[in-house]
Amino acid sequence: MRSLKILAADPISEEAAKEIRDMGELELSPTISSEELLEKIADVEILIVRSRTKVTSELISAAKNLKAVIRAGVGLDNIDREAAKERGIKILNTPEAPTQSVAELTVGLMLNLSRNICSANASIKAGNWEKGGLSGTELSGKTLGIIGFGRVGKMVSELALAFGLNILAYDPYSSEEEMQKASVKSSELGELLSESDIISLHVPLTEETRNLIGENEFSQMKDGVLIVNAARAELLDEEAFYSAIERGKIRRAALDVYWGKKPSEKLLAFGDRVLLTPHLGSSTIEARERIGKLLVERVKDLV
Ligand code: NAD
């Protein structure tokens, strides 16, 4: 039997690669450029990507033999799903694999924003013994607003309950009953914005959610709110976000995701008011292992 031509255009684990090799002809090109991929794609039958590779309509038009794109992870916003659907190309992902890791990073960022851990580390290593300026706030007793009560949002709420946070969640597609069961108060977006001390975003990037939080939404927030975004940068209107930091509406923000490939100069210039991580949400040994296992299952279903 002829084996399927599989191209991994982003990194996959060695274990997954070994098992996939038993099912097809696998080529690993984890740093391939979009131009090189466009040249190669005509022969590829299964394309494996993470978030780096953009599966554009141009790439899909050139992919004459493509049967499926597997996104190792959750977000599908790097894939032109309409173009793929028109060509009958399947889109698969491994959505459950990174949940725990993203939720844990989110809570870590919240703790860090509240207690200035990273700033304290930088300060002490610069030779200072600065306590006053690094005094923080507790999480306990504060209100956390979770926007998007899916896998990650729900897991963040479970972890946050242990810190004594009161939790509001906004998700028009999730039931009130489900939130009640999780000891979370279902709320409208306006209520969440005006009552939360910390706001964390956990919605996918779609046409509906792009710029979900803009000037109007920032102005409804409490003065000195803390923002955590480990979902997608474009959920926040970039200029409105900068302006909210400049006028102190946002006291501090932690971001794992950016409007361009990297943080802008303007964002970096905010210094300690922003805490930045390089898209580390699912970068754990455990998430990588789960992604690898699920990836192998997805390929198995296709061959
Ligand atoms: P999910 O699909 O389980 O949950 C998303 C939730 O958002 C759903 O419950 C959905 O109903 C809700 N939602 C959709 N539109 C909404 C809207 N307009 N307003 C409010 N809620 C809305 O996804 P998940 O597994 O929880 O992941 C959430 C997002 O986290 C992903 O889409 C991805 O962008 C991001 N993510 C980031 C990393 C990282 O490395 N930083 C890793 C994994 C996932």
Coordinates of C-alpha atoms and ligand atoms in Angstrom, one line a residue:
M1 CA 0.0 0.0 0.0
R2 CA 1.3 3.5 -0.9
S3 CA 2.1 5.5 2.3
L4 CA 0.7 9.0 2.8
K5 CA 3.0 12.0 2.5
I6 CA 3.0 13.9 5.8
L7 CA 4.8 17.1 6.4
A8 CA 5.3 18.6 9.9
A9 CA 5.8 22.3 9.3
D10 CA 6.3 23.0 13.0
P11 CA 8.1 21.1 15.8
I12 CA 6.6 17.8 17.0
S13 CA 7.9 15.5 19.7
E14 CA 10.4 12.8 18.8
E15 CA 8.1 10.1 20.1
A16 CA 5.2 11.3 18.0
A17 CA 7.5 11.5 14.9
K18 CA 8.6 7.9 15.5
E19 CA 5.0 6.6 15.6
I20 CA 3.9 8.7 12.7
R21 CA 6.8 7.4 10.6
D22 CA 5.2 3.9 11.0
M23 CA 2.1 5.2 9.3
G24 CA 3.4 7.3 6.5
E25 CA 6.2 9.1 4.8
L26 CA 7.0 11.9 7.3
E27 CA 9.1 14.9 6.6
L28 CA 10.1 17.1 9.5
S29 CA 10.5 20.8 8.6
P30 CA 10.0 22.6 11.9
T31 CA 11.5 25.9 10.7
I32 CA 10.2 25.9 7.1
S33 CA 9.5 29.4 5.7
S34 CA 6.1 30.2 4.1
E35 CA 7.7 30.5 0.7
E36 CA 9.4 27.1 1.0
L37 CA 6.2 25.5 2.2
L38 CA 4.3 27.0 -0.7
E39 CA 6.8 25.3 -3.1
K40 CA 6.5 21.9 -1.3
I41 CA 2.8 21.7 -0.5
A42 CA 1.6 20.3 -3.8
D43 CA 2.7 16.7 -2.9
V44 CA 1.7 16.9 0.8
E45 CA -1.4 14.8 1.9
I46 CA -1.4 15.6 5.7
L47 CA 0.0 18.8 7.0
I48 CA 0.9 19.1 10.7
V49 CA 1.2 22.6 12.1
R50 CA 1.3 24.4 15.5
S51 CA 0.7 28.2 15.7
R52 CA 3.7 29.4 13.8
T53 CA 2.7 28.2 10.3
K54 CA 0.0 30.1 8.6
V55 CA -2.3 28.0 6.5
T56 CA -3.5 30.7 4.1
S57 CA -5.9 30.4 1.1
E58 CA -2.9 30.7 -1.2
L59 CA -1.3 27.7 0.5
I60 CA -4.5 25.8 0.3
S61 CA -4.9 26.5 -3.4
A62 CA -1.4 25.2 -4.1
A63 CA -2.1 22.1 -1.9
K64 CA -3.4 19.9 -4.7
N65 CA -3.3 16.6 -2.7
L66 CA -4.0 17.8 0.8
K67 CA -6.5 15.8 2.7
A68 CA -6.1 17.2 6.2
V69 CA -4.4 19.8 8.3
I70 CA -3.7 18.8 11.9
R71 CA -3.2 21.6 14.3
A72 CA -1.2 20.3 17.3
G73 CA -2.9 22.5 19.9
V74 CA -6.1 24.4 20.2
G75 CA -6.4 27.7 18.3
L76 CA -7.4 27.4 14.6
D77 CA -7.0 31.1 13.9
N78 CA -3.8 30.5 11.8
I79 CA -5.8 28.3 9.4
D80 CA -8.1 29.7 6.7
R81 CA -10.9 27.3 7.6
E82 CA -13.3 28.6 4.9
A83 CA -10.7 27.9 2.1
A84 CA -10.1 24.5 3.5
K85 CA -13.8 23.7 3.7
E86 CA -14.3 24.7 0.1
R87 CA -11.7 22.1 -0.9
G88 CA -13.0 19.4 1.4
I89 CA -9.8 19.5 3.5
K90 CA -10.3 18.2 7.0
I91 CA -9.1 20.4 9.9
L92 CA -8.3 18.5 13.1
N93 CA -6.7 19.7 16.4
T94 CA -5.7 18.4 19.9
P95 CA -7.8 20.9 21.9
E96 CA -7.7 19.1 25.3
A97 CA -3.9 18.7 25.4
P98 CA -2.7 22.1 26.6
T99 CA -5.6 23.0 29.0
Q100 CA -3.9 22.3 32.3
S101 CA -0.7 24.0 31.3
V102 CA -2.4 27.2 30.0
A103 CA -4.5 27.4 33.1
E104 CA -1.5 27.0 35.4
L105 CA 0.4 29.7 33.5
T106 CA -2.6 32.0 33.8
V107 CA -2.7 31.6 37.6
G108 CA 1.0 32.0 37.8
L109 CA 0.7 35.3 35.9
M110 CA -2.0 36.5 38.2
L111 CA 0.1 35.7 41.3
N112 CA 3.0 37.4 39.6
L113 CA 1.0 40.6 38.9
S114 CA -0.3 40.7 42.4
R115 CA 3.0 40.1 44.2
N116 CA 5.6 41.6 41.8
I117 CA 7.6 38.4 41.8
C118 CA 9.5 39.0 38.5
S119 CA 10.1 42.7 39.4
A120 CA 11.5 41.6 42.8
N121 CA 13.7 39.1 41.2
A122 CA 15.1 41.7 38.7
S123 CA 15.5 44.2 41.5
I124 CA 17.4 42.0 43.9
K125 CA 19.7 40.8 41.2
A126 CA 20.5 44.4 40.3
G127 CA 21.9 44.7 43.8
N128 CA 18.8 46.3 45.5
W129 CA 16.9 45.4 48.7
E130 CA 13.7 47.2 47.8
K131 CA 10.7 46.2 49.8
G132 CA 8.3 49.1 49.9
G133 CA 7.9 49.5 46.1
L134 CA 7.4 45.8 45.7
S135 CA 4.5 45.5 48.2
G136 CA 1.6 43.7 46.6
T137 CA -2.0 42.6 47.0
E138 CA -3.6 39.3 47.9
L139 CA -5.7 37.3 45.5
S140 CA -8.0 36.2 48.3
G141 CA -11.2 38.1 48.4
K142 CA -10.7 39.8 45.0
T143 CA -13.0 39.3 42.1
L144 CA -11.7 37.5 39.0
G145 CA -13.6 38.0 35.7
I146 CA -13.1 35.1 33.3
I147 CA -14.1 35.9 29.7
G148 CA -14.7 32.5 27.9
F149 CA -15.7 29.6 30.1
G150 CA -14.4 26.7 27.9
R151 CA -11.7 24.2 28.8
V152 CA -9.1 26.7 29.9
G153 CA -11.5 29.2 31.5
K154 CA -13.1 26.5 33.6
M155 CA -9.8 25.1 34.7
V156 CA -8.6 28.6 35.7
S157 CA -11.8 28.9 37.8
E158 CA -11.1 25.6 39.6
L159 CA -7.5 26.7 40.4
A160 CA -8.6 30.3 41.3
L161 CA -11.2 29.1 43.8
A162 CA -8.4 27.6 45.9
F163 CA -7.0 31.1 46.2
G164 CA -10.2 32.5 47.6
L165 CA -11.1 34.5 44.5
N166 CA -14.8 35.3 43.8
I167 CA -15.3 34.4 40.2
L168 CA -17.5 35.9 37.5
A169 CA -17.7 34.4 34.0
Y170 CA -19.0 35.7 30.8
D171 CA -19.6 33.2 28.0
P172 CA -22.8 33.5 25.9
Y173 CA -22.4 29.9 24.7
S174 CA -21.9 28.3 28.1
S175 CA -24.9 27.5 30.4
E176 CA -25.6 29.2 33.7
E177 CA -26.1 25.8 35.2
E178 CA -22.6 24.7 34.2
M179 CA -21.1 27.9 35.8
Q180 CA -23.2 27.4 39.0
K181 CA -21.9 23.9 39.3
A182 CA -18.4 25.3 39.1
S183 CA -19.1 27.9 41.9
V184 CA -18.8 30.7 39.4
K185 CA -21.3 33.5 38.9
S186 CA -22.6 33.8 35.3
S187 CA -22.5 37.4 34.3
E188 CA -23.0 39.8 31.4
L189 CA -19.9 41.3 29.9
G190 CA -20.7 44.8 31.3
E191 CA -21.1 43.5 34.9
L192 CA -17.9 41.4 34.7
L193 CA -15.9 44.5 33.4
S194 CA -17.1 46.8 36.1
E195 CA -16.8 44.4 39.0
S196 CA -13.6 42.5 38.4
D197 CA -10.3 43.3 40.0
I198 CA -8.5 40.9 37.6
I199 CA -9.8 40.0 34.1
S200 CA -8.5 37.0 32.2
L201 CA -9.3 36.1 28.6
H202 CA -10.0 32.6 27.4
V203 CA -11.9 32.9 24.2
P204 CA -10.8 31.8 20.7
L205 CA -9.9 34.5 18.2
T206 CA -12.8 34.7 15.6
E207 CA -14.4 37.5 13.6
E208 CA -16.8 37.9 16.6
T209 CA -14.1 38.1 19.3
R210 CA -11.5 40.2 17.5
N211 CA -11.2 43.5 19.5
L212 CA -13.8 42.2 21.9
I213 CA -12.2 44.5 24.5
G214 CA -11.8 48.0 23.1
E215 CA -12.0 51.6 24.4
N216 CA -15.6 51.3 25.5
E217 CA -14.9 48.0 27.5
F218 CA -11.7 49.3 29.1
S219 CA -13.6 52.4 30.2
Q220 CA -16.1 50.3 32.1
M221 CA -13.3 48.5 34.1
K222 CA -12.3 49.4 37.6
D223 CA -9.4 51.8 37.9
G224 CA -6.2 49.8 38.5
V225 CA -7.6 46.5 37.1
L226 CA -5.1 43.7 36.4
I227 CA -5.4 42.0 32.9
V228 CA -4.1 38.6 32.0
N229 CA -4.2 37.5 28.4
A230 CA -2.8 34.0 27.5
A231 CA -5.4 33.5 24.7
R232 CA -4.9 35.7 21.7
A233 CA -3.6 39.3 21.5
E234 CA -6.2 40.4 19.0
L235 CA -9.0 39.9 21.5
L236 CA -7.8 43.3 22.9
D237 CA -7.8 46.4 20.7
E238 CA -4.1 47.2 20.7
E239 CA -4.2 51.0 20.8
A240 CA -7.1 51.0 23.4
F241 CA -5.0 48.6 25.6
Y242 CA -1.9 51.0 25.4
S243 CA -4.1 54.0 26.3
A244 CA -5.7 52.1 29.2
I245 CA -2.2 51.4 30.6
E246 CA -1.0 55.0 30.0
R247 CA -3.9 56.5 32.0
G248 CA -3.6 54.0 34.8
K249 CA -6.9 52.3 34.1
I250 CA -4.9 49.0 33.8
R251 CA -2.5 48.9 36.8
R252 CA -0.5 46.0 35.4
A253 CA -1.0 43.4 32.6
A254 CA 0.5 40.0 31.9
L255 CA 0.6 38.8 28.3
D256 CA 1.6 35.6 26.7
V257 CA 0.5 36.6 23.2
Y258 CA 1.2 39.5 20.9
W259 CA -0.3 41.6 18.1
G260 CA 2.7 41.0 15.9
K261 CA 5.1 38.1 16.0
K262 CA 6.9 39.8 19.0
P263 CA 6.0 42.5 21.6
S264 CA 6.1 46.0 20.1
E265 CA 8.5 48.7 21.2
K266 CA 5.6 50.6 22.7
L267 CA 4.6 47.6 24.8
L268 CA 8.2 47.0 26.0
A269 CA 8.4 50.7 27.0
F270 CA 5.8 50.1 29.7
G271 CA 8.5 48.4 31.8
D272 CA 7.3 46.7 34.9
R273 CA 3.7 47.6 34.2
V274 CA 3.6 44.7 31.7
L275 CA 4.8 41.2 32.4
L276 CA 5.6 39.3 29.2
T277 CA 6.1 35.7 28.4
P278 CA 6.9 34.3 24.9
H279 CA 3.8 32.3 24.1
L280 CA 4.6 29.8 26.8
G281 CA 1.0 28.6 27.5
S282 CA 1.4 25.1 26.3
S283 CA 5.2 24.9 26.7
T284 CA 5.4 22.1 29.3
I285 CA 6.7 18.6 29.2
E286 CA 3.2 17.3 30.0
A287 CA 1.4 19.3 27.4
R288 CA 4.0 18.3 24.8
E289 CA 3.5 14.6 25.6
R290 CA -0.3 14.9 25.4
I291 CA -0.1 16.8 22.2
G292 CA 2.2 14.1 20.8
K293 CA -0.1 11.3 21.8
L294 CA -3.2 13.0 20.4
L295 CA -1.4 13.9 17.2
V296 CA -0.6 10.3 16.6
E297 CA -4.3 9.4 17.2
R298 CA -5.4 12.0 14.6
V299 CA -2.9 10.7 12.0
K300 CA -4.1 7.1 12.8
D301 CA -7.7 8.1 12.1
L302 CA -6.6 9.5 8.7
V303 CA -4.5 6.7 7.3
Ligands
NAD1 P1 -12.5 26.4 24.3 O1 -13.1 26.3 22.9 O2 -12.7 25.2 25.2 O3 -13.2 27.6 25.1 C1 -13.4 28.8 24.5 C2 -14.7 29.4 25.1 O4 -14.9 30.7 24.6 C3 -16.0 28.6 24.8 O5 -16.6 28.1 26.0 C4 -16.8 29.5 24.0 O6 -18.2 29.4 24.2 C5 -16.3 30.9 24.5 N1 -16.6 32.0 23.6 C6 -16.6 32.0 22.2 N2 -17.0 33.2 21.8 C7 -17.2 34.0 22.9 C8 -17.5 35.3 23.1 N3 -17.8 36.1 22.0 N4 -17.6 35.8 24.3 C9 -17.4 35.0 25.4 N5 -17.0 33.7 25.3 C10 -16.9 33.2 24.0 O7 -11.0 26.8 24.2 P2 -9.9 26.6 25.2 O8 -9.3 25.3 25.1 O9 -10.4 27.0 26.6 O10 -8.8 27.7 24.7 C11 -9.1 29.0 24.8 C12 -8.1 29.8 23.9 O11 -6.9 29.8 24.6 C13 -7.8 29.2 22.6 O12 -8.7 29.5 21.6 C14 -6.5 29.7 22.2 O13 -6.6 30.9 21.5 C15 -5.9 30.0 23.6 N6 -4.7 29.2 23.9 C16 -3.5 29.8 24.1 C17 -2.4 29.0 24.4 C18 -1.1 29.6 24.7 O14 -0.1 29.0 24.5 N7 -1.0 30.8 25.3 C19 -2.5 27.6 24.4 C20 -3.8 27.0 24.2 C21 -4.9 27.8 23.9

